[in-house]
mmCIF file of C-alpha atoms in Angstrom:
data_model
loop_
_atom_site.group_PDB
_atom_site.id
_atom_site.type_symbol
_atom_site.label_atom_id
_atom_site.label_comp_id
_atom_site.label_asym_id
_atom_site.label_seq_id
_atom_site.Cartn_x
_atom_site.Cartn_y
_atom_site.Cartn_z
ATOM 1 C CA MET S 1 5.841 -27.113 -24.477
ATOM 2 C CA ARG S 2 8.562 -23.731 -23.491
ATOM 3 C CA ARG S 3 6.089 -21.369 -23.999
ATOM 4 C CA THR S 4 4.162 -22.375 -21.287
ATOM 5 C CA GLY S 5 5.700 -20.821 -18.652
ATOM 6 C CA SER S 6 6.041 -17.383 -19.848
ATOM 7 C CA ARG S 7 1.882 -17.653 -20.038
ATOM 8 C CA ARG S 8 2.135 -18.958 -16.630
ATOM 9 C CA ARG S 9 4.684 -15.858 -15.691
ATOM 10 C CA TRP S 10 2.555 -14.016 -17.558
ATOM 11 C CA TYR S 11 -1.252 -15.590 -15.305
ATOM 12 C CA THR S 12 0.967 -15.426 -12.532
ATOM 13 C CA GLY S 13 1.784 -11.305 -12.751
ATOM 14 C CA VAL S 14 -1.731 -10.358 -13.624
ATOM 15 C CA VAL S 15 -3.282 -12.634 -10.376
ATOM 16 C CA SER S 16 -0.184 -11.414 -7.864
ATOM 17 C CA ALA S 17 -1.338 -7.612 -9.650
ATOM 18 C CA LEU S 18 -4.714 -8.520 -8.723
ATOM 19 C CA VAL S 19 -4.049 -9.492 -5.288
ATOM 20 C CA VAL S 20 -2.021 -6.123 -5.053
ATOM 21 C CA MET S 21 -5.134 -4.046 -6.507
ATOM 22 C CA HIS S 22 -6.929 -5.987 -3.332
ATOM 23 C CA GLY S 23 -5.511 -5.653 -1.485
ATOM 24 C CA SER S 24 -5.092 -1.552 -1.433
ATOM 25 C CA CYS S 25 -8.366 -1.197 -1.713
ATOM 26 C CA ALA S 26 -9.210 -2.767 0.835
ATOM 27 C CA THR S 27 -11.484 -0.852 3.084
ATOM 28 C CA PRO S 28 -14.146 -1.020 4.957
ATOM 29 C CA ARG S 29 -17.196 -0.297 3.732
ATOM 30 C CA PRO S 30 -20.329 0.472 5.072
ATOM 31 C CA ALA S 31 -23.402 -1.532 5.681
ATOM 32 C CA SER S 32 -24.851 0.755 3.380
ATOM 33 C CA GLU S 33 -22.969 1.141 0.947
ATOM 34 C CA ALA S 34 -22.994 -3.257 -0.275
ATOM 35 C CA SER S 35 -21.585 -3.578 -2.785
ATOM 36 C CA PRO S 36 -23.303 -5.996 -5.304
ATOM 37 C CA ARG S 37 -20.431 -8.271 -6.388
ATOM 38 C CA ALA S 38 -19.436 -11.544 -4.388
ATOM 39 C CA GLU S 39 -16.447 -10.370 -0.498
ATOM 40 C CA PRO S 40 -13.084 -12.191 -2.068
ATOM 41 C CA PRO S 41 -11.624 -14.598 0.590
ATOM 42 C CA MET S 42 -10.259 -13.099 4.357
ATOM 43 C CA ALA S 43 -7.252 -14.751 2.848
ATOM 44 C CA LEU S 44 -7.202 -11.599 -0.321
ATOM 45 C CA SER S 45 -7.996 -9.355 2.485
ATOM 46 C CA ALA S 46 -5.854 -9.965 5.098
ATOM 47 C CA LEU S 47 -3.380 -9.483 3.282
ATOM 48 C CA PRO S 48 0.407 -6.271 5.121
ATOM 49 C CA GLY S 49 0.365 -2.902 3.401
ATOM 50 C CA SER S 50 -3.423 -3.035 2.286
ATOM 51 C CA ASN S 51 -2.935 1.066 1.680
ATOM 52 C CA VAL S 52 -0.350 0.693 -0.535
ATOM 53 C CA ALA S 53 -0.648 2.568 -3.867
ATOM 54 C CA PRO S 54 -3.973 3.883 -5.067
ATOM 55 C CA ALA S 55 -3.113 2.993 -8.710
ATOM 56 C CA VAL S 56 -1.933 -0.665 -9.515
ATOM 57 C CA ARG S 57 -1.216 -1.065 -13.479
ATOM 58 C CA LEU S 58 -1.868 -4.545 -15.180
ATOM 59 C CA PRO S 59 0.760 -6.373 -17.061
ATOM 60 C CA PRO S 60 0.370 -6.794 -20.413
ATOM 61 C CA SER S 61 -2.016 -8.896 -21.969
ATOM 62 C CA PRO S 62 0.167 -12.395 -23.134
ATOM 63 C CA PRO S 63 2.737 -11.740 -25.612
ATOM 64 C CA ALA S 64 1.069 -12.949 -29.275
ATOM 65 C CA ASP S 65 2.411 -14.605 -32.589
ATOM 66 C CA PRO S 66 4.746 -12.672 -32.926
ATOM 67 C CA PRO S 67 4.085 -9.942 -36.771
ATOM 68 C CA PRO S 68 5.542 -12.500 -40.036
ATOM 69 C CA PRO S 69 8.852 -11.011 -40.299
ATOM 70 C CA ASN S 70 10.127 -8.886 -43.133
ATOM 71 C CA PRO S 71 12.907 -10.730 -44.841
ATOM 72 C CA GLU S 72 14.535 -7.139 -45.135
ATOM 73 C CA ASP S 73 15.169 -6.893 -41.689
ATOM 74 C CA VAL S 74 15.969 -10.781 -40.124
ATOM 75 C CA ALA S 75 18.667 -10.440 -43.825
ATOM 76 C CA ARG S 76 20.162 -7.322 -42.239
ATOM 77 C CA ALA S 77 20.035 -9.786 -39.162
ATOM 78 C CA ARG S 78 21.600 -12.560 -40.032
ATOM 79 C CA ALA S 79 24.111 -9.991 -41.480
ATOM 80 C CA LEU S 80 25.425 -8.451 -38.944
ATOM 81 C CA VAL S 81 25.177 -11.427 -36.470
ATOM 82 C CA LYS S 82 27.994 -13.191 -38.722
ATOM 83 C CA ARG S 83 30.309 -9.593 -38.812
ATOM 84 C CA GLY S 84 28.891 -9.866 -34.402
ATOM 85 C CA GLU S 85 30.703 -12.922 -34.352
ATOM 86 C CA LEU S 86 33.517 -12.349 -36.744
ATOM 87 C CA LEU S 87 33.746 -9.403 -34.628
ATOM 88 C CA TYR S 88 33.808 -11.131 -31.533
ATOM 89 C CA ARG S 89 36.770 -13.895 -32.486
ATOM 90 C CA SER S 90 38.919 -11.683 -33.233
ATOM 91 C CA GLY S 91 38.667 -10.050 -29.517
ATOM 92 C CA ASP S 92 36.802 -6.543 -30.046
ATOM 93 C CA TYR S 93 34.017 -7.172 -28.296
ATOM 94 C CA ASP S 94 33.099 -3.564 -27.770
ATOM 95 C CA GLN S 95 32.514 -3.286 -31.654
ATOM 96 C CA ALA S 96 30.635 -7.375 -31.621
ATOM 97 C CA GLU S 97 27.932 -5.711 -28.723
ATOM 98 C CA LEU S 98 27.127 -3.273 -30.583
ATOM 99 C CA THR S 99 26.784 -5.396 -33.548
ATOM 100 C CA LEU S 100 24.757 -6.914 -32.423
ATOM 101 C CA LYS S 101 22.930 -4.865 -30.534
ATOM 102 C CA GLU S 102 21.962 -3.498 -34.053
ATOM 103 C CA ALA S 103 21.334 -7.126 -35.498
ATOM 104 C CA ILE S 104 18.424 -7.407 -32.192
ATOM 105 C CA THR S 105 17.017 -3.995 -33.355
ATOM 106 C CA ALA S 106 16.739 -5.026 -36.264
ATOM 107 C CA TYR S 107 15.375 -8.430 -35.928
ATOM 108 C CA PRO S 108 15.189 -9.683 -32.033
ATOM 109 C CA PHE S 109 14.174 -13.173 -32.898
ATOM 110 C CA LEU S 110 17.411 -14.311 -33.715
ATOM 111 C CA ALA S 111 18.584 -16.807 -30.978
ATOM 112 C CA GLN S 112 22.450 -17.020 -32.491
ATOM 113 C CA ALA S 113 22.348 -13.323 -32.141
ATOM 114 C CA ASN S 114 20.555 -13.240 -28.105
ATOM 115 C CA LEU S 115 23.463 -16.515 -27.299
ATOM 116 C CA LEU S 116 26.247 -13.893 -28.416
ATOM 117 C CA LEU S 117 26.023 -11.699 -26.741
ATOM 118 C CA GLY S 118 24.854 -13.250 -23.854
ATOM 119 C CA LYS S 119 29.217 -14.260 -24.201
ATOM 120 C CA ILE S 120 29.823 -10.955 -24.614
ATOM 121 C CA PHE S 121 27.677 -10.104 -21.382
ATOM 122 C CA LEU S 122 29.578 -13.278 -19.814
ATOM 123 C CA VAL S 123 32.716 -12.264 -20.805
ATOM 124 C CA ARG S 124 32.922 -8.999 -19.785
ATOM 125 C CA GLY S 125 31.409 -9.530 -16.539
ATOM 126 C CA ALA S 126 33.543 -11.831 -15.834
ATOM 127 C CA ALA S 127 36.545 -10.098 -15.937
ATOM 128 C CA LYS S 128 35.390 -6.990 -14.266
ATOM 129 C CA ARG S 129 33.493 -8.802 -11.541
ATOM 130 C CA ASP S 130 30.482 -7.378 -12.295
ATOM 131 C CA LEU S 131 27.414 -9.660 -10.980
ATOM 132 C CA GLY S 132 24.396 -7.050 -12.996
ATOM 133 C CA MET S 133 26.864 -7.674 -16.459
ATOM 134 C CA ILE S 134 26.597 -11.696 -15.147
ATOM 135 C CA HIS S 135 23.200 -11.162 -14.562
ATOM 136 C CA SER S 136 22.353 -9.929 -17.582
ATOM 137 C CA ALA S 137 24.782 -12.998 -19.929
ATOM 138 C CA ARG S 138 22.269 -15.063 -17.897
ATOM 139 C CA LEU S 139 18.903 -13.315 -19.422
ATOM 140 C CA MET S 140 20.216 -13.099 -23.017
ATOM 141 C CA PHE S 141 21.145 -17.105 -22.762
ATOM 142 C CA GLU S 142 17.572 -17.575 -21.325
ATOM 143 C CA MET S 143 16.559 -15.650 -24.552
ATOM 144 C CA ALA S 144 18.513 -17.496 -26.845
ATOM 145 C CA ARG S 145 17.091 -20.962 -25.094
ATOM 146 C CA ALA S 146 13.334 -19.418 -25.840
ATOM 147 C CA LEU S 147 13.626 -18.349 -28.949
ATOM 148 C CA ASP S 148 15.580 -21.851 -30.218
ATOM 149 C CA GLY S 149 15.154 -24.768 -27.762
ATOM 150 C CA SER S 150 17.004 -27.146 -29.972
ATOM 151 C CA LEU S 151 20.083 -24.957 -29.305
ATOM 152 C CA ARG S 152 22.546 -26.687 -26.502
ATOM 153 C CA GLU S 153 25.047 -24.741 -26.563
ATOM 154 C CA ALA S 154 23.001 -22.175 -24.226
ATOM 155 C CA GLU S 155 21.476 -25.547 -21.938
ATOM 156 C CA VAL S 156 25.445 -25.145 -21.612
ATOM 157 C CA LEU S 157 26.271 -21.932 -20.849
ATOM 158 C CA LEU S 158 23.521 -21.601 -17.937
ATOM 159 C CA ASP S 159 25.010 -25.177 -16.024
ATOM 160 C CA LEU S 160 26.985 -22.507 -15.258
ATOM 161 C CA PHE S 161 24.941 -20.203 -13.238
ATOM 162 C CA VAL S 162 23.713 -23.203 -11.285
ATOM 163 C CA ALA S 163 23.938 -23.271 -7.706
ATOM 164 C CA PRO S 164 25.782 -26.249 -6.692
ATOM 165 C CA PRO S 165 24.566 -28.188 -3.796
ATOM 166 C CA LEU S 166 24.281 -27.861 -0.065
ATOM 167 C CA GLU S 167 26.484 -29.798 0.996
#
């Protein structure tokens, strides 16, 4: 299942934040201020840049299942995606982008909206040779794949971003 990857990334983020927090707080204590908790392993206390930031924000809790969708929002979002697809096919990328962004704002869990917006970003990024826009396209394709794993088109488009093997 694809959700395990997002949880794994979340846990990795939490562990990284804890390591950074420990590294930023790792100052030698006098023997009189011994802490009741066990000392961390040497690898954690020997992090470089141990006096970086006084406070580190933890990543948010793991994403819970979304609340039940409002049927009106879903219907509105689907209608906007259909309109955006017509605009995309006619070549009006500006209006299609605005329409799809509105659909994603109304209901962000439609894979088709994310996929289509990624296509627009890819077309624009390729035309302008804008790597930021192309990176945004890849993120939208990944979002579409995460929302609907059976979407073959998202997989095919993501294959465009795989680096060729070095010879």
